[in-house]
Short mmCIF file of C-alpha atoms and ligand atoms in Angstrom, two decimals:
data_model
loop_
_atom_site.label_atom_id
_atom_site.label_comp_id
_atom_site.label_asym_id
_atom_site.label_seq_id
_atom_site.Cartn_x
_atom_site.Cartn_y
_atom_site.Cartn_z
CA MET W 1 -18.22 12.79 -16.80
CA TYR W 2 -15.31 10.72 -15.78
CA LEU W 3 -16.06 7.62 -18.04
CA LEU W 4 -13.48 6.18 -19.96
CA SER W 5 -13.83 5.42 -23.63
CA SER W 6 -13.16 1.96 -22.71
CA MET W 7 -15.92 1.59 -20.48
CA ASN W 8 -18.93 0.22 -22.77
CA THR W 9 -22.02 1.67 -22.76
CA ILE W 10 -25.03 -0.73 -21.63
CA THR W 11 -28.27 -0.54 -23.09
CA ASN W 12 -30.43 -1.09 -20.23
CA GLN W 13 -34.49 -1.77 -19.76
CA THR W 14 -36.39 0.60 -17.79
CA SER W 15 -39.56 -1.09 -16.40
CA ALA W 16 -42.77 -0.47 -17.73
CA LYS W 17 -44.37 -2.55 -15.17
CA PRO W 18 -43.01 -4.17 -12.10
CA VAL W 19 -40.57 -7.01 -12.67
CA GLN W 20 -41.14 -10.18 -10.73
CA ARG W 21 -37.77 -11.97 -10.25
CA ARG W 22 -36.44 -14.64 -7.78
CA ILE W 23 -33.60 -12.19 -6.77
CA GLY W 24 -33.38 -8.52 -6.75
CA ILE W 25 -30.26 -6.48 -6.04
CA ILE W 26 -30.73 -2.82 -5.41
CA GLY W 27 -27.35 -0.95 -6.53
CA GLY W 28 -25.68 -1.76 -9.53
CA GLY W 29 -21.99 -0.78 -8.43
CA LEU W 30 -19.26 -3.01 -8.07
CA ALA W 31 -20.53 -4.80 -5.13
CA GLY W 32 -24.11 -5.20 -6.69
CA PHE W 33 -22.12 -6.45 -9.67
CA MET W 34 -20.02 -8.84 -7.89
CA MET W 35 -23.36 -10.31 -6.33
CA TYR W 36 -24.51 -10.87 -9.87
CA VAL W 37 -21.51 -12.56 -11.47
CA VAL W 38 -21.40 -15.19 -8.37
CA LEU W 39 -25.09 -15.75 -8.66
CA ARG W 40 -24.71 -16.32 -12.53
CA PHE W 41 -21.86 -18.62 -11.96
CA ARG W 42 -23.66 -20.61 -9.34
CA GLY W 43 -26.18 -21.41 -12.34
CA VAL W 44 -28.94 -18.51 -11.60
CA PRO W 45 -30.21 -17.46 -15.21
CA ALA W 46 -30.21 -13.73 -16.04
CA ALA W 47 -33.95 -13.66 -16.42
CA ASP W 48 -34.08 -14.63 -12.52
CA ILE W 49 -32.43 -11.71 -11.40
CA ALA W 50 -33.10 -7.92 -11.26
CA VAL W 51 -30.61 -5.31 -10.74
CA PHE W 52 -32.52 -1.98 -9.63
CA SER W 53 -29.89 1.02 -10.19
CA THR W 54 -29.27 4.51 -11.16
CA SER W 55 -25.92 3.45 -12.72
CA THR W 56 -25.89 2.08 -16.29
CA HIS W 57 -22.48 0.65 -15.81
CA PRO W 58 -20.97 -1.32 -12.44
CA ALA W 59 -18.01 1.01 -12.48
CA GLU W 60 -19.89 4.22 -13.03
CA GLU W 61 -20.19 5.25 -9.47
CA TRP W 62 -16.63 4.10 -8.44
CA LEU W 63 -15.00 5.98 -11.26
CA SER W 64 -16.82 9.19 -10.20
CA PHE W 65 -14.48 8.89 -7.38
CA VAL W 66 -11.25 7.67 -9.11
CA ARG W 67 -11.15 10.13 -11.74
CA PRO W 68 -11.21 13.45 -9.73
CA ILE W 69 -8.25 12.26 -7.76
CA ASN W 70 -6.26 10.94 -10.68
CA GLN W 71 -5.95 7.51 -9.40
CA ARG W 72 -4.27 5.26 -12.28
CA HIS W 73 -3.34 1.96 -10.30
CA MET W 74 -5.37 0.06 -7.87
CA ARG W 75 -4.42 -0.23 -4.28
CA SER W 76 -5.57 -3.92 -4.42
CA GLU W 77 -3.29 -6.74 -5.82
CA SER W 78 -3.91 -9.56 -8.32
CA ALA W 79 -6.45 -11.32 -6.39
CA ALA W 80 -8.84 -8.33 -6.49
CA HIS W 81 -11.01 -9.02 -9.50
CA PHE W 82 -14.48 -9.59 -10.49
CA PHE W 83 -13.99 -13.50 -11.71
CA PRO W 84 -16.50 -15.61 -9.34
CA THR W 85 -13.46 -17.46 -8.23
CA ASP W 86 -10.14 -16.45 -6.84
CA SER W 87 -8.17 -17.94 -9.47
CA PRO W 88 -6.83 -16.86 -12.00
CA GLY W 89 -5.46 -13.61 -10.58
CA LEU W 90 -5.27 -10.51 -12.99
CA ALA W 91 -1.37 -10.96 -12.95
CA THR W 92 -1.99 -14.34 -14.49
CA VAL W 93 -4.52 -12.91 -16.95
CA GLU W 94 -2.02 -10.20 -17.90
CA LEU W 95 0.67 -12.94 -18.44
CA PHE W 96 -1.57 -14.05 -21.46
CA THR W 97 -3.04 -11.04 -22.70
CA LYS W 98 -0.11 -8.82 -22.56
CA HIS W 99 2.70 -11.74 -22.99
CA SER W 100 4.49 -10.23 -19.96
CA ILE W 101 5.73 -12.32 -17.15
CA LYS W 102 6.32 -9.17 -14.95
CA PRO W 103 3.09 -8.85 -13.22
CA LEU W 104 3.23 -12.49 -12.26
CA LEU W 105 6.73 -12.08 -10.80
CA MET W 106 5.43 -8.90 -9.10
CA SER W 107 2.50 -10.66 -7.53
CA TRP W 108 4.58 -13.21 -5.77
CA PHE W 109 5.87 -10.33 -3.70
CA ASP W 110 2.53 -8.52 -3.33
CA LEU W 111 4.16 -5.69 -5.57
CA TYR W 112 1.59 -5.85 -8.69
CA HIS W 113 -1.27 -3.37 -8.68
CA PRO W 114 -3.36 -3.49 -11.85
CA THR W 115 -3.99 -0.27 -13.53
CA VAL W 116 -7.58 0.99 -13.33
CA GLU W 117 -7.73 0.59 -17.42
CA THR W 118 -7.05 -3.23 -16.53
CA ILE W 119 -9.90 -3.51 -13.99
CA LEU W 120 -12.17 -1.73 -16.29
CA GLN W 121 -11.53 -3.88 -19.28
CA HIS W 122 -11.97 -6.93 -17.08
CA ILE W 123 -15.40 -5.72 -15.82
CA ASN W 124 -16.46 -4.80 -19.46
CA ALA W 125 -15.84 -8.30 -20.55
CA LEU W 126 -17.65 -9.78 -17.64
CA VAL W 127 -20.85 -7.33 -18.10
CA GLU W 128 -20.93 -8.81 -21.80
CA GLN W 129 -20.19 -12.48 -20.77
CA THR W 130 -23.06 -12.81 -17.93
CA GLY W 131 -25.75 -10.72 -19.61
CA TYR W 132 -25.86 -8.05 -16.92
CA ALA W 133 -27.64 -5.50 -19.26
CA SER W 134 -30.65 -7.89 -19.64
CA SER W 135 -31.35 -7.92 -15.89
CA LEU W 136 -30.78 -3.82 -15.08
CA VAL W 137 -33.74 -2.10 -14.22
CA LEU W 138 -32.50 1.40 -14.34
CA GLY W 139 -34.36 4.04 -11.56
CA LYS W 140 -33.89 5.29 -8.26
CA ILE W 141 -35.39 3.19 -5.50
CA SER W 142 -36.68 4.91 -2.52
CA ARG W 143 -38.08 2.27 -0.36
CA ILE W 144 -39.09 -1.26 0.03
CA GLU W 145 -41.91 -3.19 1.80
CA ARG W 146 -41.22 -6.60 3.37
CA TYR W 147 -44.29 -9.09 2.92
CA SER W 148 -44.33 -12.61 4.23
CA HIS W 149 -42.56 -14.39 1.11
CA THR W 150 -41.64 -11.50 -1.03
CA VAL W 151 -40.00 -7.66 -1.00
CA HIS W 152 -41.69 -5.19 -2.91
CA ILE W 153 -39.30 -2.42 -4.39
CA TYR W 154 -40.68 1.30 -5.06
CA ASP W 155 -39.06 4.16 -7.01
CA SER W 156 -38.98 7.79 -6.20
CA ASN W 157 -42.54 8.32 -7.53
CA ASP W 158 -43.63 5.51 -5.30
CA GLN W 159 -44.41 3.48 -8.22
CA LEU W 160 -43.98 -0.40 -7.44
CA GLN W 161 -40.80 -1.22 -9.68
CA GLY W 162 -40.34 -5.19 -8.60
CA VAL W 163 -41.40 -8.15 -6.49
CA VAL W 164 -38.50 -10.35 -5.35
CA ASP W 165 -38.36 -13.41 -3.24
CA HIS W 166 -34.71 -12.52 -2.15
CA LEU W 167 -33.27 -8.95 -1.98
CA VAL W 168 -29.59 -8.06 -1.67
CA LEU W 169 -28.84 -4.41 -0.71
CA ALA W 170 -25.78 -2.93 -2.50
CA VAL W 171 -26.34 0.70 -2.22
CA GLY W 172 -22.69 1.73 -1.93
CA HIS W 173 -21.04 4.40 0.54
CA GLY W 174 -22.90 6.70 3.04
CA LYS W 175 -23.01 10.39 2.18
CA ILE W 176 -19.56 12.03 1.10
CA SER W 177 -18.01 13.34 4.35
CA ILE W 178 -17.60 17.05 4.14
CA PRO W 179 -16.11 18.69 7.34
CA PRO W 180 -18.21 21.54 8.64
CA VAL W 181 -15.34 23.93 8.46
CA ILE W 182 -15.45 23.08 4.45
CA ALA W 183 -19.27 23.32 4.26
CA ASP W 184 -19.25 26.68 6.08
CA TYR W 185 -16.70 28.28 3.67
CA GLN W 186 -18.40 26.89 0.70
CA GLN W 187 -21.86 28.05 2.05
CA SER W 188 -20.42 31.63 2.34
CA HIS W 189 -18.37 31.56 -1.08
CA PRO W 190 -20.93 29.68 -3.31
CA ASN W 191 -18.73 30.20 -6.21
CA THR W 192 -15.47 28.84 -4.59
CA THR W 193 -13.31 26.61 -6.43
CA SER W 194 -10.42 26.73 -3.95
CA VAL W 195 -12.06 24.91 -1.04
CA GLN W 196 -13.44 21.34 -2.14
CA HIS W 197 -13.85 18.06 -1.50
CA SER W 198 -11.34 15.71 -3.33
CA PHE W 199 -14.11 14.06 -4.96
CA PHE W 200 -15.36 17.16 -6.77
CA HIS W 201 -11.84 18.62 -7.23
CA THR W 202 -11.10 18.49 -10.93
CA GLN W 203 -8.56 21.35 -11.49
CA GLU W 204 -4.75 20.41 -12.06
CA TYR W 205 -2.32 21.65 -9.42
CA THR W 206 -0.08 24.57 -10.53
CA ALA W 207 3.57 24.72 -9.83
CA GLY W 208 4.43 27.17 -6.89
CA THR W 209 1.08 27.10 -5.38
CA THR W 210 0.43 25.81 -1.88
CA VAL W 211 -2.55 23.17 -1.43
CA MET W 212 -3.80 22.20 2.23
CA ILE W 213 -4.99 18.52 2.02
CA LEU W 214 -7.19 17.26 4.83
CA GLY W 215 -7.20 13.44 5.54
CA ASN W 216 -5.01 10.35 6.10
CA GLY W 217 -6.24 7.90 3.84
CA LEU W 218 -5.33 6.63 0.28
CA THR W 219 -7.13 9.76 -1.30
CA ALA W 220 -5.25 12.14 0.74
CA ALA W 221 -1.99 10.39 -0.18
CA THR W 222 -2.85 10.35 -3.93
CA GLU W 223 -3.63 14.21 -3.66
CA TRP W 224 -0.16 14.81 -2.09
CA ALA W 225 1.44 13.05 -4.78
CA ASN W 226 -0.44 14.58 -7.58
CA ALA W 227 0.51 18.17 -6.01
CA LEU W 228 3.97 17.33 -5.48
CA ALA W 229 4.43 15.99 -8.98
CA ALA W 230 3.03 19.33 -10.29
CA ASP W 231 5.56 20.97 -8.12
CA ALA W 232 3.08 22.58 -5.89
CA LYS W 233 3.78 22.54 -2.00
CA VAL W 234 1.79 20.54 0.37
CA ILE W 235 0.39 21.27 3.91
CA ALA W 236 -1.09 17.78 5.14
CA VAL W 237 -3.27 17.94 8.00
CA CYS W 238 -4.81 15.01 10.04
CA PRO W 239 -5.61 14.54 13.58
CA MET W 240 -3.61 11.50 13.92
CA SER W 241 -0.27 10.43 12.69
CA PHE W 242 -0.14 9.15 9.31
CA THR W 243 0.07 5.44 8.88
CA MET W 244 1.79 4.30 5.48
CA GLU W 245 2.89 0.93 6.07
CA GLN W 246 -0.69 -0.92 5.41
CA PRO W 247 -0.93 -2.23 1.70
CA LEU W 248 -4.54 -3.04 1.62
CA ASN W 249 -7.47 -0.67 3.24
CA THR W 250 -7.68 -3.17 6.05
CA PRO W 251 -5.21 -5.48 7.54
CA ARG W 252 -4.65 -8.78 5.40
CA ARG W 253 -6.01 -11.00 8.10
CA TYR W 254 -9.65 -9.65 7.42
CA PHE W 255 -9.66 -11.13 4.03
CA SER W 256 -9.70 -14.87 5.29
CA LEU W 257 -12.54 -16.25 7.49
CA ARG W 258 -9.59 -17.42 9.96
CA GLY W 259 -8.94 -13.47 10.46
CA ILE W 260 -12.42 -12.68 10.74
CA PHE W 261 -13.50 -15.35 13.35
CA PRO W 262 -11.54 -13.84 16.35
CA TYR W 263 -12.90 -10.40 15.34
CA ARG W 264 -16.59 -11.69 15.45
CA HIS W 265 -16.18 -13.60 18.60
CA GLN W 266 -15.95 -10.78 21.03
CA ALA W 267 -18.41 -8.01 23.00
CA ALA W 268 -19.87 -5.75 20.73
CA ARG W 269 -17.78 -2.76 22.29
CA ASP W 270 -14.59 -4.38 21.51
CA ARG W 271 -15.51 -5.56 17.90
CA LEU W 272 -16.62 -1.90 17.29
CA ARG W 273 -13.24 -0.63 18.68
CA GLU W 274 -11.64 -2.98 16.54
CA LEU W 275 -13.48 -2.22 13.48
CA ALA W 276 -12.65 1.57 13.93
CA ALA W 277 -8.93 0.62 14.00
CA ALA W 278 -9.35 -1.62 11.04
CA LYS W 279 -11.03 0.99 8.93
CA ARG W 280 -8.78 4.01 10.24
CA GLY W 281 -7.24 5.95 7.06
CA THR W 282 -3.81 4.39 5.85
CA PHE W 283 -2.03 4.31 2.74
CA PRO W 284 0.14 1.61 0.98
CA PRO W 285 4.09 1.75 1.07
CA TYR W 286 4.51 2.41 -2.45
CA ARG W 287 8.27 2.69 -3.01
CA HIS W 288 7.87 5.83 -5.26
CA TRP W 289 5.46 7.51 -2.66
CA LYS W 290 8.00 6.75 0.09
CA LYS W 291 10.89 8.36 -1.87
CA MET W 292 8.86 11.36 -3.04
CA PHE W 293 7.44 12.18 0.51
CA ALA W 294 10.85 11.84 2.20
CA GLU W 295 12.31 13.96 -0.17
CA ALA W 296 9.36 16.50 -0.12
CA GLN W 297 9.62 16.68 3.67
CA SER W 298 13.29 17.28 3.77
CA ASN W 299 13.10 20.13 1.30
CA GLY W 300 10.24 21.92 2.97
CA GLN W 301 7.67 20.85 0.01
CA LEU W 302 5.63 18.61 2.18
CA ARG W 303 4.56 19.70 5.82
CA ILE W 304 2.76 17.58 8.16
CA ILE W 305 0.63 18.72 10.86
CA GLU W 306 -1.27 16.82 13.31
CA GLY W 307 -4.51 18.69 13.93
CA VAL W 308 -7.90 19.72 12.88
CA LEU W 309 -8.93 22.39 10.55
CA GLU W 310 -11.02 24.88 12.78
CA SER W 311 -11.47 27.73 10.36
CA ILE W 312 -10.73 29.26 6.97
CA GLU W 313 -10.33 32.88 6.58
CA ASP W 314 -9.60 35.02 3.42
CA THR W 315 -6.53 36.65 3.17
CA ALA W 316 -5.55 40.25 1.78
CA ALA W 317 -3.45 38.42 -0.70
CA ALA W 318 -6.20 36.44 -2.02
CA ASN W 319 -5.27 33.21 -0.32
CA LEU W 320 -6.77 31.29 2.48
CA ARG W 321 -5.65 31.16 5.98
CA GLY W 322 -6.46 28.02 7.80
CA ILE W 323 -6.51 28.05 11.76
CA ILE W 324 -5.61 24.29 12.71
CA ARG W 325 -5.93 23.07 16.53
CA LEU W 326 -3.20 20.62 17.27
CA THR W 327 -3.93 17.36 18.27
CA ASP W 328 -2.73 17.90 21.71
CA LYS W 329 -5.63 20.62 21.96
CA GLN W 330 -3.26 23.19 23.70
CA ALA W 331 -2.52 25.29 21.18
CA VAL W 332 -3.71 26.45 17.35
CA THR W 333 -1.53 27.35 14.44
CA ALA W 334 -1.99 29.11 11.07
CA ALA W 335 -1.11 28.04 7.66
CA THR W 336 -1.45 29.68 4.35
CA ALA W 337 -2.94 27.83 1.13
CA ASP W 338 -3.99 28.53 -2.18
CA THR W 339 -6.30 25.62 -2.25
CA ILE W 340 -7.93 23.56 0.48
CA ILE W 341 -8.81 19.92 -0.33
CA ALA W 342 -10.66 17.62 2.02
CA ALA W 343 -9.85 14.13 1.25
CA THR W 344 -12.23 13.05 3.97
CA GLY W 345 -14.18 10.02 2.13
CA PHE W 346 -17.44 8.98 3.13
CA ALA W 347 -19.68 9.36 6.24
CA ALA W 348 -20.91 6.04 7.76
CA PRO W 349 -22.60 3.65 5.50
CA THR W 350 -25.85 3.90 7.27
CA THR W 351 -26.12 7.61 6.04
CA ASN W 352 -26.99 6.19 2.58
CA PRO W 353 -30.40 7.67 1.89
CA LEU W 354 -32.26 4.17 1.21
CA LEU W 355 -30.23 2.32 3.91
CA ASN W 356 -31.20 5.04 6.38
CA THR W 357 -35.08 4.96 5.35
CA ILE W 358 -35.00 1.14 5.67
CA ILE W 359 -33.42 1.24 9.03
CA THR W 360 -35.97 3.77 10.23
CA GLN W 361 -38.94 2.01 8.88
CA TYR W 362 -38.00 -1.30 10.52
CA ASN W 363 -36.34 -0.03 13.27
CA LEU W 364 -33.20 -2.17 12.69
CA PRO W 365 -30.79 -2.34 15.23
CA LEU W 366 -27.37 -0.47 15.07
CA VAL W 367 -24.04 -0.84 16.86
CA GLY W 368 -22.47 2.50 16.92
CA PRO W 369 -22.72 3.82 13.52
CA CYS W 370 -23.03 0.17 12.11
CA LEU W 371 -26.14 -1.78 10.88
CA ALA W 372 -26.24 -4.98 13.25
CA LEU W 373 -26.05 -7.73 10.25
CA GLU W 374 -25.99 -11.26 11.07
CA ASP W 375 -22.53 -12.97 10.45
CA ASP W 376 -23.92 -14.29 7.02
CA TYR W 377 -24.39 -10.83 6.01
CA THR W 378 -28.57 -10.94 6.31
CA ILE W 379 -30.67 -8.56 8.16
CA ALA W 380 -32.27 -10.91 10.68
CA ALA W 381 -35.56 -8.83 11.29
CA LEU W 382 -36.15 -8.62 7.63
CA SER W 383 -35.32 -12.41 6.60
CA TYR W 384 -37.25 -15.62 6.46
CA PRO W 385 -35.74 -18.79 5.42
CA ASP W 386 -37.24 -18.91 1.73
CA SER W 387 -36.87 -14.87 1.53
CA LEU W 388 -33.55 -13.18 2.59
CA VAL W 389 -32.53 -9.88 2.67
CA GLY W 390 -28.75 -9.49 2.77
CA VAL W 391 -26.11 -6.70 2.31
CA ILE W 392 -23.08 -6.34 0.55
CA GLY W 393 -20.61 -3.50 0.26
CA SER W 394 -19.51 -1.10 2.84
CA ALA W 395 -22.78 -1.29 4.81
CA ALA W 396 -21.74 -5.07 5.66
CA ASP W 397 -18.71 -3.72 7.78
CA TRP W 398 -20.11 -4.90 10.86
CA ALA W 399 -20.02 -8.32 9.80
CA ILE W 400 -16.62 -8.08 7.98
CA PRO W 401 -14.32 -5.16 8.25
CA CYS W 402 -12.96 -5.34 4.59
CA ALA W 403 -16.48 -4.88 3.30
CA ASP W 404 -15.62 -1.92 1.06
CA SER W 405 -12.84 -3.74 -0.97
CA PHE W 406 -13.27 -6.16 -4.06
CA GLY W 407 -11.76 -8.93 -1.82
CA GLY W 408 -14.42 -8.27 0.70
CA ILE W 409 -17.30 -8.04 -1.46
CA LYS W 410 -16.23 -11.45 -3.08
CA ILE W 411 -16.44 -13.11 0.36
CA VAL W 412 -20.02 -11.61 1.02
CA ALA W 413 -21.28 -12.46 -2.37
CA HIS W 414 -20.32 -15.98 -2.24
CA THR W 415 -22.12 -16.33 1.52
CA LEU W 416 -25.29 -14.73 0.44
CA ALA W 417 -25.51 -16.94 -2.76
CA ASN W 418 -24.94 -19.89 -0.43
CA ARG W 419 -27.97 -18.74 1.57
CA ILE W 420 -30.13 -17.95 -1.48
CA VAL W 421 -29.22 -20.89 -3.80
CA GLY W 422 -27.88 -23.64 -1.43
CA GLU W 423 -24.21 -24.48 -0.43
CA GLU W 424 -21.97 -25.72 -3.47
CA SER W 425 -22.41 -29.41 -3.81
CA TRP W 426 -19.18 -31.86 -3.91
CA HIS W 427 -21.07 -34.30 -6.02
CA PRO W 428 -18.82 -35.07 -9.19
CA GLN W 429 -21.70 -33.97 -11.60
CA ALA W 430 -22.23 -30.73 -9.74
CA LEU W 431 -18.31 -30.02 -9.58
CA PHE W 432 -17.97 -30.63 -13.19
CA THR W 433 -20.86 -28.11 -14.18
CA LEU W 434 -19.35 -25.66 -12.15
CA PHE W 435 -15.85 -26.33 -13.71
CA GLN W 436 -17.47 -25.97 -17.03
CA ARG W 437 -18.85 -22.38 -16.02
CA TRP W 438 -15.59 -21.63 -14.69
CA LEU W 439 -13.83 -22.37 -18.01
CA THR W 440 -16.59 -20.41 -20.00
CA ILE W 441 -15.92 -17.27 -17.87
CA ILE W 442 -12.05 -17.71 -18.05
CA ARG W 443 -12.14 -18.12 -21.88
CA GLY W 444 -14.24 -15.02 -22.22
CA LYS W 445 -17.37 -16.91 -23.61
CA GLN W 446 -21.03 -16.07 -23.06
CA LEU W 447 -22.45 -17.56 -20.03
CA VAL W 448 -25.78 -19.09 -20.47
C1 FAD H 1 -11.22 6.30 -4.66
C2 FAD H 1 -11.45 4.82 -4.40
C3 FAD H 1 -10.60 3.78 -4.93
C4 FAD H 1 -10.63 2.54 -4.41
N1 FAD H 1 -9.57 1.61 -4.79
C5 FAD H 1 -10.10 0.47 -4.39
C6 FAD H 1 -9.03 -0.63 -4.76
O1 FAD H 1 -7.84 -0.51 -5.35
N2 FAD H 1 -8.98 -1.90 -4.54
C7 FAD H 1 -10.46 -2.13 -3.93
O2 FAD H 1 -10.65 -3.30 -3.50
N3 FAD H 1 -11.38 -1.47 -3.22
C8 FAD H 1 -11.23 -0.23 -3.90
N4 FAD H 1 -12.05 0.88 -3.23
C9 FAD H 1 -13.09 0.33 -2.84
C10 FAD H 1 -14.43 0.29 -3.87
O3 FAD H 1 -15.24 1.52 -3.88
C11 FAD H 1 -15.59 -0.56 -3.51
O4 FAD H 1 -14.77 -1.87 -3.33
C12 FAD H 1 -16.71 -0.51 -4.40
O5 FAD H 1 -16.55 0.38 -5.26
C13 FAD H 1 -17.91 -0.35 -3.76
O6 FAD H 1 -18.94 -0.97 -4.62
P1 FAD H 1 -20.26 -0.75 -3.80
O7 FAD H 1 -21.35 -1.28 -5.27
O8 FAD H 1 -20.65 -0.92 -2.70
O9 FAD H 1 -20.85 0.94 -4.21
P2 FAD H 1 -20.71 1.97 -5.44
O10 FAD H 1 -19.76 1.51 -6.38
O11 FAD H 1 -20.87 3.29 -4.96
O12 FAD H 1 -22.14 1.56 -6.05
C14 FAD H 1 -23.47 1.79 -5.32
C15 FAD H 1 -24.23 1.77 -6.50
O13 FAD H 1 -25.58 1.78 -5.87
C16 FAD H 1 -26.69 2.67 -6.57
N5 FAD H 1 -27.52 3.08 -5.75
C17 FAD H 1 -27.19 3.60 -4.51
N6 FAD H 1 -28.51 3.84 -3.92
C18 FAD H 1 -29.49 3.50 -4.98
C19 FAD H 1 -30.81 3.70 -5.08
N7 FAD H 1 -31.67 4.34 -3.77
N8 FAD H 1 -31.79 3.13 -5.97
C20 FAD H 1 -31.07 2.61 -6.94
N9 FAD H 1 -29.59 2.61 -7.28
C21 FAD H 1 -28.77 2.96 -6.02
C22 FAD H 1 -25.65 3.72 -7.18
O14 FAD H 1 -26.08 4.33 -8.39
C23 FAD H 1 -24.37 2.83 -7.60
O15 FAD H 1 -24.52 2.25 -8.76
C24 FAD H 1 -11.75 2.24 -3.77
C25 FAD H 1 -12.86 3.15 -3.51
C26 FAD H 1 -12.74 4.52 -4.06
C27 FAD H 1 -13.67 5.55 -3.44
#
């Protein structure tokens, strides 16, 4: 529904009989796609990889979240892209494709944020160049079975869909997090469009109305901006104060091994505490947002309440009265709104149904809500030297706090590729081959 016309349609294959491949990836979202691109770059033929997915395009699932909140620009910067190498960044690509130096200049000061369209065109090109469609096996996977040298993959009819030597789980986020107060109201008002999660809210805001927005992350801030731009009033509710000064979704240090190293080398309890702090909701200090939010606060169009929405009542005037327990827990306050939006993101990645099934079936260790992965992103209990099971995407957060970002998934994809196909060689011939593959990709040619 939210797909762009610029998103190419992929003709996939549905498997009549189980496919037998060297590498299987379950989940064809952006993390699965990054894994695929890196493996192709490292010389693995498309015919050796199967991507088992319910999505026909890598950006399909992601766009289903981006479109309802009307996000136009990426939070991430020039370096966050799907080329298998760090260079060139998207600002450099725009220099050549749009003949404009502005993105490059802005990227020197971390001020360049590609548009969603730019990212989509970039992904579309790589889908074509890497032969992604030929590896795609459409369908929902409901369980796996670990054998001594292979992993068997079953669909929701318990039909065997694939047998693979190595498996990468790229199943995406946990369930959408709907606070109980929102779920209760929706249950008692099944036809309501006034109380919704942001990822399901598609109506435009109306001038003169009031919207209550729960949450403290990028989605919440995007909804504030949408509502204020439409001349609606905003009541922002969040248990903790809003942190605006963080450009990326986790602090920048987690995007390098030097930054991840101290995080990993501490007691599990301290690591868990650091992970929670790293992943807390924040939003970037865009200049136009700072100005908009400051002005709206001073003229009363934006009111920020630190607290938790406890209940929602219908009023005689046909709007909603939210009862909010203030964070100090000493008092409650009431606020009236026409619409209530929960910009509350996702539950823990381990609530993903397939991941949850695998965790239960193999009794995999958890630390708090996290799957206790090895630092090389493999699941020790399911891996053998010649047959690994790895994880990429938000479920890898125990090993890398920025797991749910383009930068994070690229780090994970390279590490898993090293484990699966071996470390990159420094032999001149190997480097030359890799350089040729890089040139092929950068020049937009077909990777063989
Ligand atoms: C609104 C929003 C904005 C964002 N902006 C940025 C940004 O600016 N920069 C940035 O770096 N990151 C951003 N992110 C983070 C981004 O979501 C992640 O980096 C990335 O999309 C996660 O990809 P994924 O493949 O793990 O998950 P998804 O994209 O959700 O894909 C998961 C895939 O797995 C498939 N799947 C799941 N279970 C099964 C199953 N059982 N069988 C078969 N297939 C299955 C799904 O169909 C889907 O195709 C943003 C996220 C959101 C929600």
